[in-house]
Short mmCIF file of C-alpha atoms and ligand atoms in Angstrom, two decimals:
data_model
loop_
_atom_site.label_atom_id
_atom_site.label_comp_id
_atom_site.label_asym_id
_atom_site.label_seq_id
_atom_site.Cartn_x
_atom_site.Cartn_y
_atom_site.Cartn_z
CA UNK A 25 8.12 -8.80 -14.76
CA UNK A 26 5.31 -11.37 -15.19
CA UNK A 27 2.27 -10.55 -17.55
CA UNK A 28 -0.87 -11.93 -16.11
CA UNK A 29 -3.47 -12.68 -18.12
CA UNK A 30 -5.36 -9.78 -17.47
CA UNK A 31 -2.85 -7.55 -18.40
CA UNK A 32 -2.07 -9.43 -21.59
CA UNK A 33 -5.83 -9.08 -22.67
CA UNK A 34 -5.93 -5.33 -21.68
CA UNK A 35 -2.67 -5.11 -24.09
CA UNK A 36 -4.29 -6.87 -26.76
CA UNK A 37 -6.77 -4.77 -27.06
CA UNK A 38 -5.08 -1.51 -25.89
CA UNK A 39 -2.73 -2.81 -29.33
CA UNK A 40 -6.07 -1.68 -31.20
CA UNK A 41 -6.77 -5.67 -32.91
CA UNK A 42 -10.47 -5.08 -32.14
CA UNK A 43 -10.16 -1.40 -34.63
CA UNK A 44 -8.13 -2.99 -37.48
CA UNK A 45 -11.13 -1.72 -39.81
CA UNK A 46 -10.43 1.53 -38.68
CA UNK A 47 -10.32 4.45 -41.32
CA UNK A 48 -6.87 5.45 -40.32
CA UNK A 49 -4.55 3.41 -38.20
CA UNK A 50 -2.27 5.92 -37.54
CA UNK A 51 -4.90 8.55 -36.41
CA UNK A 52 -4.62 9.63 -32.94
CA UNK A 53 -1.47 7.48 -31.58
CA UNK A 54 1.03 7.97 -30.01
CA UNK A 55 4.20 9.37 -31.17
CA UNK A 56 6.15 6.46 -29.04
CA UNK A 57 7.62 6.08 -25.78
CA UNK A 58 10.11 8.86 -25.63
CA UNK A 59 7.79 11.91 -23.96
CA UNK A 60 6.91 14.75 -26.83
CA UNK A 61 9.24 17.66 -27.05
CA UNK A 62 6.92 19.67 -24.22
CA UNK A 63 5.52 16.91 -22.66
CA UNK A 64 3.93 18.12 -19.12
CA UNK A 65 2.87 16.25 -15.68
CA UNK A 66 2.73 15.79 -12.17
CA UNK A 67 5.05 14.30 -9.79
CA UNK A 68 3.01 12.66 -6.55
CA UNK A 69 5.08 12.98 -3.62
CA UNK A 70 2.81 11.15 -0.87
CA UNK A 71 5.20 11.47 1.94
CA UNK A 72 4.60 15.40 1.44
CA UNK A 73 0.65 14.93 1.07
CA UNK A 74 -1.68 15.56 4.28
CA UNK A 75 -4.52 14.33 2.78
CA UNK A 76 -6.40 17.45 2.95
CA UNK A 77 -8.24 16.79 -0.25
CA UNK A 78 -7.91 20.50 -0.96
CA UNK A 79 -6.89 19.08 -4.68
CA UNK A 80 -10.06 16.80 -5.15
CA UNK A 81 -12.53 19.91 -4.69
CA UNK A 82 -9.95 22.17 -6.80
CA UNK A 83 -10.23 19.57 -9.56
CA UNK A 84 -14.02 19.53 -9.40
CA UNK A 85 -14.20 23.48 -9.14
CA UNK A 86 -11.35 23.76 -12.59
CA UNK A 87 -13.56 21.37 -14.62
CA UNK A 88 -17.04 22.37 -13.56
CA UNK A 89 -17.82 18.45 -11.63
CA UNK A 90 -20.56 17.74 -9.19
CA UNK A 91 -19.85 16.85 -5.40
CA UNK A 92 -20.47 13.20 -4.53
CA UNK A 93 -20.94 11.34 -1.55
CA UNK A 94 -20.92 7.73 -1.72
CA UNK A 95 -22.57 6.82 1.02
CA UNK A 96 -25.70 8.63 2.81
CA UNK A 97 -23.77 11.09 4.65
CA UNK A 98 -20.73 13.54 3.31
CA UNK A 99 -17.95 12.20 5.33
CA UNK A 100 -14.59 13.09 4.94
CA UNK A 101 -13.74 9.78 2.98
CA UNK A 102 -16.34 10.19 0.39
CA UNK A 103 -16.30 10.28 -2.47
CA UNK A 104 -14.14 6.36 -2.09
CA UNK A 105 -13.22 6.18 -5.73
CA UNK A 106 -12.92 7.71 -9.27
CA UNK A 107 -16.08 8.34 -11.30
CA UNK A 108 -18.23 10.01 -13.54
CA UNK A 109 -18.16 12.97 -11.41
CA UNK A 110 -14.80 13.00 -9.79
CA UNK A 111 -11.60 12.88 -11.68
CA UNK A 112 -8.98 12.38 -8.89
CA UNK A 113 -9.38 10.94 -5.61
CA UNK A 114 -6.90 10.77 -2.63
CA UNK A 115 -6.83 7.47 -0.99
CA UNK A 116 -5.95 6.38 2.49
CA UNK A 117 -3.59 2.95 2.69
CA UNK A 118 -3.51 1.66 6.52
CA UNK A 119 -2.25 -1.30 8.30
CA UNK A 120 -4.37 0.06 10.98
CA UNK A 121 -2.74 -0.21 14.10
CA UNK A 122 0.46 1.85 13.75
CA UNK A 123 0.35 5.70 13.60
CA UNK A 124 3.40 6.62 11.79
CA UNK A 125 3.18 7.95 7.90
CA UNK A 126 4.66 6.43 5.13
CA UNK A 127 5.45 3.20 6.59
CA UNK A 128 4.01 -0.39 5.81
CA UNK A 129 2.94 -0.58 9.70
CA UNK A 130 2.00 2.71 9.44
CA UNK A 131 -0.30 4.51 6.13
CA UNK A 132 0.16 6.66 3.14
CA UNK A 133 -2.21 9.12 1.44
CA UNK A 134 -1.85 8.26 -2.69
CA UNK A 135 -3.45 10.55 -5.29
CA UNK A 136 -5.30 8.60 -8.52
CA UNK A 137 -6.30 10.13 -11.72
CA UNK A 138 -5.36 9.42 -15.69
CA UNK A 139 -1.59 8.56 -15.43
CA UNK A 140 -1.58 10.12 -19.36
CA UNK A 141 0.82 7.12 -20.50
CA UNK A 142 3.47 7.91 -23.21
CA UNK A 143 2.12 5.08 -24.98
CA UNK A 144 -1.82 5.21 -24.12
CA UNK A 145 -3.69 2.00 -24.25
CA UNK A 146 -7.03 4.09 -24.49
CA UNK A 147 -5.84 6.13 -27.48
CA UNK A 148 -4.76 3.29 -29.20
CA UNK A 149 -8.18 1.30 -28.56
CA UNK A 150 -10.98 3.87 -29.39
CA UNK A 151 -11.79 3.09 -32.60
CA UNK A 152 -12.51 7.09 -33.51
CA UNK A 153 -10.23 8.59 -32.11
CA UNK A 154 -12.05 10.12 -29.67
CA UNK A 155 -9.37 9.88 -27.45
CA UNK A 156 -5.64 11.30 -28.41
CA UNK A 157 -2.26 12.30 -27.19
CA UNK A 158 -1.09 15.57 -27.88
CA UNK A 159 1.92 15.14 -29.95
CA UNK A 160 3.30 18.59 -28.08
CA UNK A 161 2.16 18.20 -24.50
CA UNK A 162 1.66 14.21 -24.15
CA UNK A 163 -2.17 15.20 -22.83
CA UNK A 164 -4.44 12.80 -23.54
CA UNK A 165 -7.54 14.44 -23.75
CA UNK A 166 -11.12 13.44 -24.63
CA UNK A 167 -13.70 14.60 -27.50
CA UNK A 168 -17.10 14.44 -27.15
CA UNK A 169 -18.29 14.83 -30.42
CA UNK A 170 -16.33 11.87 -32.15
CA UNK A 171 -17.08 9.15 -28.94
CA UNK A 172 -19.38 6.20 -29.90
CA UNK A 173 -19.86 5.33 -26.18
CA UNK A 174 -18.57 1.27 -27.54
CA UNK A 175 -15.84 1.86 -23.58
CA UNK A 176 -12.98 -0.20 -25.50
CA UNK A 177 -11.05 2.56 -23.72
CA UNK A 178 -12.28 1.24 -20.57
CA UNK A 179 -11.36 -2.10 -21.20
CA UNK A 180 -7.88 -1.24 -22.38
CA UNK A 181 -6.80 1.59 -19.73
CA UNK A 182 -4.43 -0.77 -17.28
CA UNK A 183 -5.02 1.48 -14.26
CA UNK A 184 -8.79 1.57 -14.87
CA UNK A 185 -9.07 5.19 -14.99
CA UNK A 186 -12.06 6.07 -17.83
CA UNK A 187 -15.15 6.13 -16.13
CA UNK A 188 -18.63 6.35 -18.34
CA UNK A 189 -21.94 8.22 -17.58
CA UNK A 190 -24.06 5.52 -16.93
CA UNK A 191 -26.72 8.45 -15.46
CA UNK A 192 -26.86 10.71 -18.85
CA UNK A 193 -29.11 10.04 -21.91
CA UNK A 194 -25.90 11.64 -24.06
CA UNK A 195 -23.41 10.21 -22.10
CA UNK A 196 -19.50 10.75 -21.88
CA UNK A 197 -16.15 9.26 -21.08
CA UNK A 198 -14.44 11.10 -18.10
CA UNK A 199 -11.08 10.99 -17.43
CA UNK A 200 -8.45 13.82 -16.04
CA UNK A 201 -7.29 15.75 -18.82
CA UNK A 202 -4.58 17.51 -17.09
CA UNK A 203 -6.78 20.78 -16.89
CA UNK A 204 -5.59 21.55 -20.63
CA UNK A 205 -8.32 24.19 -20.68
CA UNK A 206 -5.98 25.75 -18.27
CA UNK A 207 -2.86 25.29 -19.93
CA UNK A 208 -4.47 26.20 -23.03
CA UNK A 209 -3.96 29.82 -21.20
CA UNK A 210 -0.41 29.11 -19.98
CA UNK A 211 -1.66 28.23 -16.27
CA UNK A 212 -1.11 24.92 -14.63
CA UNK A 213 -3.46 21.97 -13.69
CA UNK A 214 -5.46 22.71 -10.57
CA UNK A 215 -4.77 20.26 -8.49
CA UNK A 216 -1.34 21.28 -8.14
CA UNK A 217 -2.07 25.12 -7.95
CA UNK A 218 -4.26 24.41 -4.91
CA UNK A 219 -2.38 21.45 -2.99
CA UNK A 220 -0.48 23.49 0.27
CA UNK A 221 2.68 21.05 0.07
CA UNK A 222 4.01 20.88 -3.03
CA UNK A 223 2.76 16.98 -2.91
CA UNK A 224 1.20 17.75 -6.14
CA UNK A 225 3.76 19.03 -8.26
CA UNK A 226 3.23 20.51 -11.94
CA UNK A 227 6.05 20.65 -14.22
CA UNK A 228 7.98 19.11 -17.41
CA UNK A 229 7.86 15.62 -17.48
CA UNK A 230 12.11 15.46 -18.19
CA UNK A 231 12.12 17.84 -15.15
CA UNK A 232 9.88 15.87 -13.08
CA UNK A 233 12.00 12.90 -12.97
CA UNK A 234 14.94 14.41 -12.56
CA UNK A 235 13.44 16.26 -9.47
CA UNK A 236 12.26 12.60 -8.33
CA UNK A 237 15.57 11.46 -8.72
CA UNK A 238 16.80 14.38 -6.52
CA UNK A 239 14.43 13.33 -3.98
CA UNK A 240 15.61 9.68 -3.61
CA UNK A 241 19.05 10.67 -2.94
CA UNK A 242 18.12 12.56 -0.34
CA UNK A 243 18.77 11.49 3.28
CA UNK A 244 16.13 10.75 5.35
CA UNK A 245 15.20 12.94 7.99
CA UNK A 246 17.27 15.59 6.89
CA UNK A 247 15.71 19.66 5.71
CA UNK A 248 15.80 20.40 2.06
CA UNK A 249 13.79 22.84 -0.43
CA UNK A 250 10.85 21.28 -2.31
CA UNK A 251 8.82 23.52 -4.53
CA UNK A 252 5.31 24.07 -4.61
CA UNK A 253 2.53 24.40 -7.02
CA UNK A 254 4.97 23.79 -10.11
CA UNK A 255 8.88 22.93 -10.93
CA UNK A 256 10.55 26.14 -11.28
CA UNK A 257 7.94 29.01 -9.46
CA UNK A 258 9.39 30.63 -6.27
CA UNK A 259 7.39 28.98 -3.94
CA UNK A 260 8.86 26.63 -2.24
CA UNK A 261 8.76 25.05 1.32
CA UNK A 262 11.57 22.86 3.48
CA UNK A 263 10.41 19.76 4.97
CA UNK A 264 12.38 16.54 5.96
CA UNK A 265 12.88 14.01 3.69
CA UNK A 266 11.16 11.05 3.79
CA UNK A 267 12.03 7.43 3.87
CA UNK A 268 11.14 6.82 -0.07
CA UNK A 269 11.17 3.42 -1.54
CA UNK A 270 13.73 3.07 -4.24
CA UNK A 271 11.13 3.76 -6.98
CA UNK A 272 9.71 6.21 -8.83
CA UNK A 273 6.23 4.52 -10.00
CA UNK A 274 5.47 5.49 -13.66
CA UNK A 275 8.78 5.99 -14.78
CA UNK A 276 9.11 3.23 -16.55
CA UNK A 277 5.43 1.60 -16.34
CA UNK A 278 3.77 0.53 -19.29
CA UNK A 279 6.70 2.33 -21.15
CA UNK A 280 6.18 5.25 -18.56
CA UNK A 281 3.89 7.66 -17.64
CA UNK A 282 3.92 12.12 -17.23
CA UNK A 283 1.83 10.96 -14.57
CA UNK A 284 4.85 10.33 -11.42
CA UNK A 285 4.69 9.10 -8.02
CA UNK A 286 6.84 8.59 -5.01
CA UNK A 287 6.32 7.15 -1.93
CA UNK A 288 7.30 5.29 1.54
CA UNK A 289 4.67 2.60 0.83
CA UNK A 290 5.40 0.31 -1.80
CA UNK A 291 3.15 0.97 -4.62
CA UNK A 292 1.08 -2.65 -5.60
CA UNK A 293 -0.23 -1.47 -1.26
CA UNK A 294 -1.11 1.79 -2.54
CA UNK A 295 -3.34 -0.08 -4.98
CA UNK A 296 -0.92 0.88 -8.36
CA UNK A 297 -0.87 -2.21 -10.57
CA UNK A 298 2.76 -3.71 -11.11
CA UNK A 299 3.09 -3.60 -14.62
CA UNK A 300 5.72 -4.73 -17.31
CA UNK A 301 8.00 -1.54 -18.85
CA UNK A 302 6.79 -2.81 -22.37
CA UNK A 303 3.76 -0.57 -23.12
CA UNK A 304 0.39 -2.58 -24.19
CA UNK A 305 0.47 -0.61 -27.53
CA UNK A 306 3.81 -2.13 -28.24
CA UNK A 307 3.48 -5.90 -26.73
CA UNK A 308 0.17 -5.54 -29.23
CA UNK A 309 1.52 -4.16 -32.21
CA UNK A 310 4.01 -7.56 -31.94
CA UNK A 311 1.24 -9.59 -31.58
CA UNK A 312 -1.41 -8.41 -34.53
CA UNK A 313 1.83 -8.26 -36.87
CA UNK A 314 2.06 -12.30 -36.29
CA UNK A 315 -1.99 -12.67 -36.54
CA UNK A 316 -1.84 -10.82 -39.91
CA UNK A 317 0.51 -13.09 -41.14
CA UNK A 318 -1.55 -16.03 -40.25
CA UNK A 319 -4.18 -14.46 -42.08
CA UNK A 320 -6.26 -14.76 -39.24
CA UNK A 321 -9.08 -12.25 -39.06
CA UNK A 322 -8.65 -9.85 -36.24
CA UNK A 323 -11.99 -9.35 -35.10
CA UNK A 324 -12.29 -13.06 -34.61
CA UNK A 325 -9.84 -13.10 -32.03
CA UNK A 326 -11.29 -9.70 -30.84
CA UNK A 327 -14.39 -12.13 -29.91
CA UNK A 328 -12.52 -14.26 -28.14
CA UNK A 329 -10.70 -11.72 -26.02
CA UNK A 330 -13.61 -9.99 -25.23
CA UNK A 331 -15.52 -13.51 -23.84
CA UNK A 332 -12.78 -14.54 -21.79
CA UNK A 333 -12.46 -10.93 -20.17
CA UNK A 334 -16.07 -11.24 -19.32
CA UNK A 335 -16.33 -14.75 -18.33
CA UNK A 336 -12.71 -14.16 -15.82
CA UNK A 337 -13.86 -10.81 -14.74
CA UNK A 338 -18.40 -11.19 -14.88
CA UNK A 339 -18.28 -7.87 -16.55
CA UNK A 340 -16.84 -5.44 -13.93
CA UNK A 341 -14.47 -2.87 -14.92
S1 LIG B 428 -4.06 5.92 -17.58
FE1 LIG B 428 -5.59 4.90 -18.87
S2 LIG B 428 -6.95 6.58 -19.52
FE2 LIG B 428 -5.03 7.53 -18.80
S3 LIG B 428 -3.73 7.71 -20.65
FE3 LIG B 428 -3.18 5.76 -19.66
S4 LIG B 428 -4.50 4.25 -20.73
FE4 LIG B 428 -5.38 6.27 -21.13
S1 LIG B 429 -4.81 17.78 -13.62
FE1 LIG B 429 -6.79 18.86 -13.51
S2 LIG B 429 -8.30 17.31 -14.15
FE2 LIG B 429 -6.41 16.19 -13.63
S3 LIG B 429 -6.64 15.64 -11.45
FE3 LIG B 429 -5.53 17.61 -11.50
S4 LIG B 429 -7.16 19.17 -11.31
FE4 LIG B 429 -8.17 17.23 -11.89
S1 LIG B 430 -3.94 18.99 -1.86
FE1 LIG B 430 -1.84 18.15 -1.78
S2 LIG B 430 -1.55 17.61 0.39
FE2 LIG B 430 -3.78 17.87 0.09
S3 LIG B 430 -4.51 15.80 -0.44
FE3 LIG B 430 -4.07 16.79 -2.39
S4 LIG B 430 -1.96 16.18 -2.85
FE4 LIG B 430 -2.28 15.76 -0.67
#
């Protein structure tokens, strides 16, 4: 697939040139592409999702987040996007004159929050590891205490999913974190305890695809078993199975994600970047290995990347 320019810069940076002064280089990355021994996630299935929503106040209720409106009144479409206060959001694609689901004519629900890469751009780019990747789970999670507020994460995150609070004299990074508080007591992440379907689905990451690979060789229209809530509970419901596109998005994305999706709608209309299966880490680490032996000094280049993001983008991430 084609790298465009944007991409390349976000992998330049997400390769950590900018943080070659860093105390430790090897602090906080990843452990590679392969996901860790218990990595977890959550496989997306939007042709099961209703767009209730039921999982965006569930999310906000698990990790203690404010309601937002984004407009003057609370209608049903509001909040409209991921930010300092809401850490997923279900979004509404809509060709808007055909009423059939999960079609291009027709619309698709999608759910966005941290994809939690196998090979996490953000990790690698914050310079204190303030950001990490659980070597057991695959969670990137967030600490407080060690962020210097500099948002190189936000720059480097290819799906644009670290928002920063712009409102707060002390202010954080936020970012899904997979509800690790809750796994932390052997529960699941909200979002999929709460969602009535089953389109939010918690489980093992090996599991999860392997379920997603069960779905797209199903036949449409016919009545199988899905589970609910999480891979491997009782619960479970039968619906029909949709018309999926042969793709299941994160698999093999920036050298994959525990974050999966699947849907009727091809992804780049659900607003899901294409991107190339080499992670940004990697394509980076390739790239500051041949600056270092030019002898060229890394933050140099840093200041060029950073001016041409700027100039091609005014700022706006
Ligand atoms: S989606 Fe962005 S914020 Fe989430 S792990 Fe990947 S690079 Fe980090
Ligand atoms: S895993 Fe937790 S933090 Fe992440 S979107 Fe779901 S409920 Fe929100
Ligand atoms: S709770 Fe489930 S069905 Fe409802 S919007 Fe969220 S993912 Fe879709």
């Amino acid at each position: 697939m084609k790298i465009e320019r944007r991409d390349f810069l976000k992998g330049v940076l997400g390769g950590g040139l900018l943080l070659a002064a860093a105390a430790d280089p090897a602090a906080g990355r990843s452990p590679g592409k392969e996901p860790p021994p218990n990595a977890v996630g959550i496989l997306y299935d939007a042709t099961l999702c209703i767009g209730c929503q039921v999982c965006v106040g569930a999310c906000k209720q698990a990790n203690d987040m404010p309601a937002e409106h984004t407009g003057p009144e609370p209608l049903w479409d509001n909040p409209r996007d991921l930010s300092a206060k809401t850490l997923n959001i279900v979004k509404k694609y809509g060709s808007g004159d055909y009423p059939v689901k999960d079609t291009v004519a027709g619309y698709s629900f999608v759910k966005r929050h941290c994809m939690h890469c196998l090979d996490p751009a953000c990790v690698s780019a914050c310079p204190v590891s303030a950001l990490l990747k659980n070597p057991d789970t695959g969670v990137v999670t967030y600490d407080k205490k060690a962020c210097i507020g500099c948002r190189y994460c936000q720059i480097a995150c290819p799906f644009n999913i670290p928002k920063f609070e712009w409102h707060s004299a002390t202010p954080r990074i936020v970012k899904c974190q997979l509800c690790s508080h809750l796994l932390a007591k052997g529960g699941i992440s909200a979002c999929c305890a709460a969602c009535p379907t089953g389109a939010s689905l918690f489980g093992k990451v090996e599991e999860l695809r392997q379920e997603a690979k069960r779905r797209l060789a199903m036949t449409p229209g016919e009545v199988y078993d899905f589970p609910v809530a999480a891979l491997g509970s009782r619960e479970s419901q039968q619906h029909r199975a949709g018309r999926y596109i042969r793709q299941v998005y994160g698999e093999s994305e920036v050298g994959g994600t525990q974050y999966l999706l699947l849907a009727g709608v091809p992804f780049d209309k659900l607003g899901l970047p294409a991107l190339p299966d080499e992670s940004f880490v990697a394509l980076a680490d390739g790239i500051q290995y041949a600056i270092y032996k030019g002898m060229v000094y890394p933050l140099v280049v840093l200041g060029g990347l950073i001016y041409m993001i700027r100039k091609g983008e005014g700022g706006k991430h």
